[in-house]
mmCIF file of C-alpha atoms and ligand atoms in Angstrom:
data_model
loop_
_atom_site.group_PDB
_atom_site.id
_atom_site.type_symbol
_atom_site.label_atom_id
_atom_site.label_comp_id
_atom_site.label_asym_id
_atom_site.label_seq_id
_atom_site.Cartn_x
_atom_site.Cartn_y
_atom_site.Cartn_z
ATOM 1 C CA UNK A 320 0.000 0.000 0.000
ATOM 2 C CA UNK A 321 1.336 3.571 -0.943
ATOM 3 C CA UNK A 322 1.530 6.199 1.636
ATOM 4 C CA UNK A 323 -1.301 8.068 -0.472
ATOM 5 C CA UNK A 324 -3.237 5.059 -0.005
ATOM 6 C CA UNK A 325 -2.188 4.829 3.957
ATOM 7 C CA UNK A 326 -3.550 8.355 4.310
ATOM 8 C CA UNK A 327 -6.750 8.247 2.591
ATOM 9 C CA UNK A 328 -7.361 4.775 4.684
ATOM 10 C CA UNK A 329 -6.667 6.556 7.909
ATOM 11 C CA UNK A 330 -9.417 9.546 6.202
ATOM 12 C CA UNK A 331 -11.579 7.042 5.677
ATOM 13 C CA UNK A 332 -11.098 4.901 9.213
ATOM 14 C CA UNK A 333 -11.685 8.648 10.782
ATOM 15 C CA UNK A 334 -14.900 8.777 9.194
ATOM 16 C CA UNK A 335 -16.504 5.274 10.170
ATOM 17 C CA UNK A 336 -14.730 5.589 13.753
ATOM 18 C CA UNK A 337 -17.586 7.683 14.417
ATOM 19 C CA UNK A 338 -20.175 5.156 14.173
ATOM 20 C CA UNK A 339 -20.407 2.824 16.528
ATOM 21 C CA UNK A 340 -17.891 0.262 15.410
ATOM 22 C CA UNK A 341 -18.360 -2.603 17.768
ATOM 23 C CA UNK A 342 -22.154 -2.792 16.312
ATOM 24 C CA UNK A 343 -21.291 -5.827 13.903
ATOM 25 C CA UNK A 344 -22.943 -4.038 11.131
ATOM 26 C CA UNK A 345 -20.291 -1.818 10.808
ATOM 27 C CA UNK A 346 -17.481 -4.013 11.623
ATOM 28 C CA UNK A 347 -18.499 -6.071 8.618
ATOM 29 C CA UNK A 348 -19.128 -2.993 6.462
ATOM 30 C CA UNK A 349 -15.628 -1.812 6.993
ATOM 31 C CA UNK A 350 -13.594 -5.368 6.360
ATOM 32 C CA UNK A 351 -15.882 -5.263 3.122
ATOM 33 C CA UNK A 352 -14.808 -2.051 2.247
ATOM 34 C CA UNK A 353 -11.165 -2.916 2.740
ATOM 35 C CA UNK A 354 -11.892 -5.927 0.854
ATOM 36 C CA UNK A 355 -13.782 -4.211 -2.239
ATOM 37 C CA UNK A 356 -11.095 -1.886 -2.667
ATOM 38 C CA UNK A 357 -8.245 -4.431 -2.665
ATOM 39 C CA UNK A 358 -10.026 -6.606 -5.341
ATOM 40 C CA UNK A 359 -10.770 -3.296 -7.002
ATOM 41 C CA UNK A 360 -7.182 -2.413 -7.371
ATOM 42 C CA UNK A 361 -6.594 -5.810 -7.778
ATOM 43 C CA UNK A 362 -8.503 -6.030 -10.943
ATOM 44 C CA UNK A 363 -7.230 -2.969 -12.792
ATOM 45 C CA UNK A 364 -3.845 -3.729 -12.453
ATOM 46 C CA UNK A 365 -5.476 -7.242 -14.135
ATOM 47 C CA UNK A 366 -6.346 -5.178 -16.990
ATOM 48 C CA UNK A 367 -2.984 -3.305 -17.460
ATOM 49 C CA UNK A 368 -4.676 -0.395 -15.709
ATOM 50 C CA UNK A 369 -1.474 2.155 -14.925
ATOM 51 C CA UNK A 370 -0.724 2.633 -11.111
ATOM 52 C CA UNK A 371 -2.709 5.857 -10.655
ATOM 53 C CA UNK A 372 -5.709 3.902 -12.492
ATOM 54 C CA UNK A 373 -4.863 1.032 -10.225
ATOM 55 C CA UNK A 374 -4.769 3.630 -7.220
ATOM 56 C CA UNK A 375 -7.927 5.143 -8.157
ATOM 57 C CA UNK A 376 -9.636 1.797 -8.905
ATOM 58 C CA UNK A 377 -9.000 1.447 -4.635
ATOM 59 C CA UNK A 378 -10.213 4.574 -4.118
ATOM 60 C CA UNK A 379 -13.335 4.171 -5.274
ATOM 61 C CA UNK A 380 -13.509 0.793 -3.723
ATOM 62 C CA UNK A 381 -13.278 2.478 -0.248
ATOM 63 C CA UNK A 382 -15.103 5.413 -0.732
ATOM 64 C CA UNK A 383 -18.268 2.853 -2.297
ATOM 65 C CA UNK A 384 -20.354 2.091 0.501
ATOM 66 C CA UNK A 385 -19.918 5.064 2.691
ATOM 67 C CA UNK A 386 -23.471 5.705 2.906
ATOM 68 C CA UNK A 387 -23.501 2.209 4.952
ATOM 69 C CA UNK A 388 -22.546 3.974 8.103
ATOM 70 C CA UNK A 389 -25.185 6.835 8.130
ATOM 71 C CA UNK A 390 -28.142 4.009 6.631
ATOM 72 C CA UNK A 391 -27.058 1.972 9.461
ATOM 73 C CA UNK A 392 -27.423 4.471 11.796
ATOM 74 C CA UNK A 393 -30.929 5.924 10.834
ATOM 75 C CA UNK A 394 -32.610 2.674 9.741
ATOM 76 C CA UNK A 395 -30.580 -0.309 11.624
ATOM 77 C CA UNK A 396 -30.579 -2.133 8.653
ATOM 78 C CA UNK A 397 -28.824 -2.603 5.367
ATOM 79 C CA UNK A 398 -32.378 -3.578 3.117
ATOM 80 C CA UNK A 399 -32.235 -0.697 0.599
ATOM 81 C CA UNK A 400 -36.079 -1.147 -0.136
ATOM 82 C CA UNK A 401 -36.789 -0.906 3.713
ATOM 83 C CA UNK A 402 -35.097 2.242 4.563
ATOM 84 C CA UNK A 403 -32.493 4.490 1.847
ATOM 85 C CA UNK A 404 -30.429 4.325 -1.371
ATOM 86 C CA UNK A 405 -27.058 3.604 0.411
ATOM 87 C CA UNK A 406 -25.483 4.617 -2.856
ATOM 88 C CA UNK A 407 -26.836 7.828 -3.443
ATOM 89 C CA UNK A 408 -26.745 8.647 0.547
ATOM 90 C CA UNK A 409 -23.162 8.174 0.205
ATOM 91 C CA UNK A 410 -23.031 10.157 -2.815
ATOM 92 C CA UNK A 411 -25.066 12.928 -1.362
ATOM 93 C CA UNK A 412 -22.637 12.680 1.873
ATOM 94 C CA UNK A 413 -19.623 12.445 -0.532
ATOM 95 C CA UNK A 414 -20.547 14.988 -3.037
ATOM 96 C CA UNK A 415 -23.624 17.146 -0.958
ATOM 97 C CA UNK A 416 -21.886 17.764 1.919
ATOM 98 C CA UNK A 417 -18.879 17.960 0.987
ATOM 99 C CA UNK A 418 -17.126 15.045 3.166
ATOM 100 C CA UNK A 419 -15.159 14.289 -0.163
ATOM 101 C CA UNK A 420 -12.855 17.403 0.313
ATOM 102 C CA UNK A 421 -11.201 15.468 3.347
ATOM 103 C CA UNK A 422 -9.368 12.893 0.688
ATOM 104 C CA UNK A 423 -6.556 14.839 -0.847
ATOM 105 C CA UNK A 424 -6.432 13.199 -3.720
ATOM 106 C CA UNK A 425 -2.662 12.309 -3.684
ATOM 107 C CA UNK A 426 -1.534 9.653 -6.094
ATOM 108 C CA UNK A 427 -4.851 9.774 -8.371
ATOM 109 C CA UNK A 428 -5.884 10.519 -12.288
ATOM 110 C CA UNK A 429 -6.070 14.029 -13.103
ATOM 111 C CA UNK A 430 -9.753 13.201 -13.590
ATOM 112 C CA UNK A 431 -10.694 10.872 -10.258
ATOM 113 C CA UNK A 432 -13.450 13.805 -9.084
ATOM 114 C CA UNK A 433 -15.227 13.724 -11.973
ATOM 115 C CA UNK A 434 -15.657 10.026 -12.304
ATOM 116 C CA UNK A 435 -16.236 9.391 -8.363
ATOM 117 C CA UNK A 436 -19.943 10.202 -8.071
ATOM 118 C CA UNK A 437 -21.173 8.527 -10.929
ATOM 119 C CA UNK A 438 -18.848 5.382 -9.878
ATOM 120 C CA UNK A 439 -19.946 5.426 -6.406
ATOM 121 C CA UNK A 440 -23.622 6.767 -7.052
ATOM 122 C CA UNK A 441 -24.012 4.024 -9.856
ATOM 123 C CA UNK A 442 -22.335 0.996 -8.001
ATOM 124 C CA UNK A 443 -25.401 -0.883 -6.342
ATOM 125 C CA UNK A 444 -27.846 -0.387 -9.716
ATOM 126 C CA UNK A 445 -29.257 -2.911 -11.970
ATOM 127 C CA UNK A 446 -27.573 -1.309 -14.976
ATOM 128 C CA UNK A 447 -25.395 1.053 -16.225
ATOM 129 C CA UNK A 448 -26.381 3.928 -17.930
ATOM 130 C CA UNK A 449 -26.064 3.418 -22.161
ATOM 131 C CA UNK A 450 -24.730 7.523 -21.504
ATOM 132 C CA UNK A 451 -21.656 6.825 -19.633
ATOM 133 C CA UNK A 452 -18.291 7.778 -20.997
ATOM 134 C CA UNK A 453 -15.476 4.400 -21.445
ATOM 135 C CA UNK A 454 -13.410 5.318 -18.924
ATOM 136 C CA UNK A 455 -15.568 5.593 -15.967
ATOM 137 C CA UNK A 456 -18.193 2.808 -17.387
ATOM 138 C CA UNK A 457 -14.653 1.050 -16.779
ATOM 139 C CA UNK A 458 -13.978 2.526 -13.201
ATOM 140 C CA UNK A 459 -17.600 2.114 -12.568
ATOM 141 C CA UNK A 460 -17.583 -1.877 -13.879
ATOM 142 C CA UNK A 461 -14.903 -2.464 -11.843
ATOM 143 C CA UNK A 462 -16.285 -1.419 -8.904
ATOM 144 C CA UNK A 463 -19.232 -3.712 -9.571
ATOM 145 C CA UNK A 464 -17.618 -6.891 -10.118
ATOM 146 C CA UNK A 465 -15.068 -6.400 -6.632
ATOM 147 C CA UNK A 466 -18.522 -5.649 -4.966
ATOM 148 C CA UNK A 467 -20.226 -8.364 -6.175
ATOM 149 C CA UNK A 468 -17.171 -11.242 -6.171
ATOM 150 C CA UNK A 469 -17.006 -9.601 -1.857
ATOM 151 C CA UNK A 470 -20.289 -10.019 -1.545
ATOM 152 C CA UNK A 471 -20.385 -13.600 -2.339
ATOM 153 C CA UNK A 472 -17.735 -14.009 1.016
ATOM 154 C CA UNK A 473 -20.377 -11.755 2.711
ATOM 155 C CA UNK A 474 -23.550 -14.008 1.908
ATOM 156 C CA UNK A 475 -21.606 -17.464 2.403
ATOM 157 C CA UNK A 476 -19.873 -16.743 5.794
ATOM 158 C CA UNK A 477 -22.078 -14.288 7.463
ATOM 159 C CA UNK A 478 -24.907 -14.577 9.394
ATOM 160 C CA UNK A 479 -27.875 -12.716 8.054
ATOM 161 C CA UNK A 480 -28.631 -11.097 11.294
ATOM 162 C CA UNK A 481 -24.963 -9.671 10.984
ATOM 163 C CA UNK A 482 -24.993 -8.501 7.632
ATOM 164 C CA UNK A 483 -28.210 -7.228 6.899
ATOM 165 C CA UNK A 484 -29.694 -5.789 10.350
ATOM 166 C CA UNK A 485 -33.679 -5.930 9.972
ATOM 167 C CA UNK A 486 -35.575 -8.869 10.971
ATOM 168 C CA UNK A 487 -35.692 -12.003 9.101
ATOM 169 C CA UNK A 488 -39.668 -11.494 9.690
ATOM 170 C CA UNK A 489 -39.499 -8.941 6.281
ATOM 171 C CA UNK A 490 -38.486 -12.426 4.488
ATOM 172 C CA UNK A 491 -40.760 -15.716 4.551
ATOM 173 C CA UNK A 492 -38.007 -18.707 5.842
ATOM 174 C CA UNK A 493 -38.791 -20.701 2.777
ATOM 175 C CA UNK A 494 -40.460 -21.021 -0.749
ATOM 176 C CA UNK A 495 -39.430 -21.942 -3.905
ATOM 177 C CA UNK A 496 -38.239 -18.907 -7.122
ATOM 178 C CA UNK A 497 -40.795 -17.744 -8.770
ATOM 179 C CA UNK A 498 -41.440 -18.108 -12.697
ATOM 180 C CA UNK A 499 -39.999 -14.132 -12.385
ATOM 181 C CA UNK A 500 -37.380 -14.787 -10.642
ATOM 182 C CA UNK A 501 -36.235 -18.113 -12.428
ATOM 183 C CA UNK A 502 -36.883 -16.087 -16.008
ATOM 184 C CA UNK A 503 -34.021 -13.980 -14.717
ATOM 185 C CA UNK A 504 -31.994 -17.205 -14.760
ATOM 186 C CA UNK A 505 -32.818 -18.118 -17.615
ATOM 187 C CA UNK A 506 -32.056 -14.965 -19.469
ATOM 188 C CA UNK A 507 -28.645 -14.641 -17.213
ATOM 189 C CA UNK A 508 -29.541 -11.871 -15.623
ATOM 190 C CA UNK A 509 -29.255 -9.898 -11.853
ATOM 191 C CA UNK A 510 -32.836 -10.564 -9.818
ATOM 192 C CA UNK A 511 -34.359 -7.029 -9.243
ATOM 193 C CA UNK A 512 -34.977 -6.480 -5.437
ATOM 194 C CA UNK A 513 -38.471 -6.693 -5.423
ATOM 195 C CA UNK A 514 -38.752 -10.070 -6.606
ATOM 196 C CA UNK A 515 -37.016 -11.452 -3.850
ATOM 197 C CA UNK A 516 -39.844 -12.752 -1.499
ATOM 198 C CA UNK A 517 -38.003 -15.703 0.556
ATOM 199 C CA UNK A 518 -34.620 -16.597 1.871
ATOM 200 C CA UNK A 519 -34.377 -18.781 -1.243
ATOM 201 C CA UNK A 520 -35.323 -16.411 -3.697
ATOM 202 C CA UNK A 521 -32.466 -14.385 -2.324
ATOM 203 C CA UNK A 522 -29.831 -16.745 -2.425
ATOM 204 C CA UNK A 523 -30.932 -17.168 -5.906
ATOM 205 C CA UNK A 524 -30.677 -13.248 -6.731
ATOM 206 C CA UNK A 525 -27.254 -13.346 -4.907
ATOM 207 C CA UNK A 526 -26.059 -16.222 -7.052
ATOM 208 C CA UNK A 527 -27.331 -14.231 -9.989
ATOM 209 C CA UNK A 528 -24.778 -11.312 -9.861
ATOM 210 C CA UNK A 529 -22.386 -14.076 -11.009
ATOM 211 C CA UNK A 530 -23.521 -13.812 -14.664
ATOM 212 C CA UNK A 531 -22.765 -9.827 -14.734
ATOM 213 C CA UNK A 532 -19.446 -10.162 -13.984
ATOM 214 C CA UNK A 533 -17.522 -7.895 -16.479
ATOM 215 C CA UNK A 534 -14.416 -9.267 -16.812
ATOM 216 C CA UNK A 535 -12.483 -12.600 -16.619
ATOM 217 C CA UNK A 536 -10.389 -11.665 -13.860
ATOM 218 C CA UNK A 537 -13.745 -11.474 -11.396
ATOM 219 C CA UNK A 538 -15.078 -14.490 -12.444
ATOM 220 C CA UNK A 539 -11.493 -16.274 -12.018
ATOM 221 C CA UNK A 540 -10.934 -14.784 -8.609
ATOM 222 C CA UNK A 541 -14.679 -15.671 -7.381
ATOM 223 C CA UNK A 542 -13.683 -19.027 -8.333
ATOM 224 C CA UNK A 543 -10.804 -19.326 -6.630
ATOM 225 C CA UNK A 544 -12.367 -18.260 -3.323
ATOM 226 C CA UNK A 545 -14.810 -20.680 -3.298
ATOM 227 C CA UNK A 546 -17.649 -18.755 -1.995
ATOM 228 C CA UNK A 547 -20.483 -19.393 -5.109
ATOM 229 C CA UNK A 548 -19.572 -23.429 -4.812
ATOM 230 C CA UNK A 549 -20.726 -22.805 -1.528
ATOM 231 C CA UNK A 550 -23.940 -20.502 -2.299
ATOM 232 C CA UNK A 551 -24.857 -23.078 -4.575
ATOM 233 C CA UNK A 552 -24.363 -26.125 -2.104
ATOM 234 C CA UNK A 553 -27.360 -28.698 -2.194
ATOM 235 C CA UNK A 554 -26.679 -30.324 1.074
ATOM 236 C CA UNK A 555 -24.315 -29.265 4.062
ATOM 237 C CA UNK A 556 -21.200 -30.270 5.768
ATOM 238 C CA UNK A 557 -22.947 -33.295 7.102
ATOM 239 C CA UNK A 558 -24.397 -34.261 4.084
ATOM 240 C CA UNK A 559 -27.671 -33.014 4.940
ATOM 241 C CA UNK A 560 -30.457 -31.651 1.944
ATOM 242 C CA UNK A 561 -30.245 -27.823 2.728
ATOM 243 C CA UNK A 562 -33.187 -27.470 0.866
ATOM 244 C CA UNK A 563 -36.364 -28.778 -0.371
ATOM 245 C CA UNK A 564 -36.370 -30.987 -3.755
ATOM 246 C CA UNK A 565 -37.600 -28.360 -5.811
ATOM 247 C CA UNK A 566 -35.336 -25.656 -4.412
ATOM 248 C CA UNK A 567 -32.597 -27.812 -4.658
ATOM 249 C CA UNK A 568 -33.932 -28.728 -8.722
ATOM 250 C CA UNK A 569 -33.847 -25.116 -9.140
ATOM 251 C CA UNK A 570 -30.114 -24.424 -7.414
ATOM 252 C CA UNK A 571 -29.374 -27.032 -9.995
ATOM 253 C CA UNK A 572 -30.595 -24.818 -13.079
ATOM 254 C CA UNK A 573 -28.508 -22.143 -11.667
ATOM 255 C CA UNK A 574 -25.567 -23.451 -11.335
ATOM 256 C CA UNK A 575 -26.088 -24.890 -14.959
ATOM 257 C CA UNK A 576 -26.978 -21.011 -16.156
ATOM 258 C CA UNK A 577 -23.623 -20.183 -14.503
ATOM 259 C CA UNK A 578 -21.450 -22.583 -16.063
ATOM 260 C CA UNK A 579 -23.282 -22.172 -19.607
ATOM 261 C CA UNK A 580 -22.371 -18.640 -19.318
ATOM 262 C CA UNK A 581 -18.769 -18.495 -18.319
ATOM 263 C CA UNK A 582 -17.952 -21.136 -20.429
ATOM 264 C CA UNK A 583 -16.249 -23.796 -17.910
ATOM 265 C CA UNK A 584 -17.310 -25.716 -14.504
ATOM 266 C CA UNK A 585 -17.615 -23.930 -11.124
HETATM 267 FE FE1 FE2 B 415 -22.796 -1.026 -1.715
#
């Protein structure tokens, strides 16, 4: 790590220090962060991104999910639908009130502050924009797939009562994807909040963001860490059917979807 990259860390650890950091929601929310903007960097230099590219590509990985702290806060919860935006609250926090003039800028692209609140704003949406310039469609796709390929850690090895905050009551415990949801498998596509109903149908959406992976490097790294194969698991470490036939059928079409469209086994 550069000392540019020390400094805007310490900015950033400044910031979130005055939340309530033993409240696990934020403890998770910052190792993701850390986490998002390693694979970030991680992934441009990948894709013969220069070091300030590489730099910047981190940058926006910790600056992405500011919001987090201040949704957390208000709302106790991390369900978008239930409470705010977290992207655009961190853009309005970033870019509104002006907490982005605390980050030098040291070490980045001439043009970092233009592409930062579209990048950040943009990060947690379906789609991109057809308007957005290369380079920060690049920034911005970037950002997406080190979210996403984190996320998959964040849904296999965390506790939903520690990730997500609201009540499991907002969910029903089980039921199988609907034709909506499974058309979205089909068509290899990310699950749009509101058709996620039950815990299953959000495992499935999660599972989804696997086929929007931009680039090669993502879907290599997600591999190597294992966490899909374990999203997608039928039974668990006992050997035990984790879900019901016709959930598990439908795991099985997913997993199928996945391969199909990357082109090699899980
Ligand atoms: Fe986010």
């Amino acid at each position: 790590m550069t000392n540019h990259q020390e400094q805007a860390k310490k900015i950033f650890l400044s910031y979130a220090e005055q939340y309530d950091t033993k409240n696990v929601l934020i403890f998770h929310k910052i190792e993701h962060t850390f986490r998002v903007a390693e694979l970030s960097e991680r992934f441009a230099r990948a894709l013969d991104m220069n070091a300030e590219d590489a730099c910047c590509a981190w940058f926006f990985g910790l600056l992405h999910d500011i919001g987090r702290f201040e949704q957390a806060r208000r709302f106790g919860t991390f369900v978008d639908s239930q409470s705010v935006d977290h992207a655009e609250l961190g853009g309005d926090i970033l870019f509104r009130e002006g907490l982005i003039e605390r980050f030098p800028g040291e070490g980045l692209p001439e043009d970092w502050l233009s592409m930062a609140e579209p990048v950040i704003r943009l990060h947690n949406k379906l789609n991109l924009p057809e308007t957005l310039d290369g380079r920060t469609r690049r920034f911005a796709e970037i950002l997406r797939d080190a979210d996403k390929t984190d996320i998959f850690r964040v849904i296999a090895g965390i506790p939903f009562e520690e990730r997500i905050g609201s009540s499991r009551a907002n969910f029903t415990e089980t039921g199988e994807a609907s034709p909506e949801v499974m058309a979205c498998v089909a068509e290899h596509r990310c699950v749009p909040g509101k058709l996620r109903r039950s815990h299953f149908e959000g495992r499935i959406a999660h599972c989804c963001m696997a086929f929007e992976l931009a680039f090669e490097v993502s879907r290599r790294t997600v591999k190597e860490e294992g966490w899909l194969r374990m999203l997608l698991a039928e039974t668990d470490t006992s050997g035990k059917q984790i879900w019901t036939d016709r959930e598990t059928e439908q795991l099985r079409i997913l997993r199928k979807e996945i391969e199909k469209a990357w082109g090699e086994p899980l």
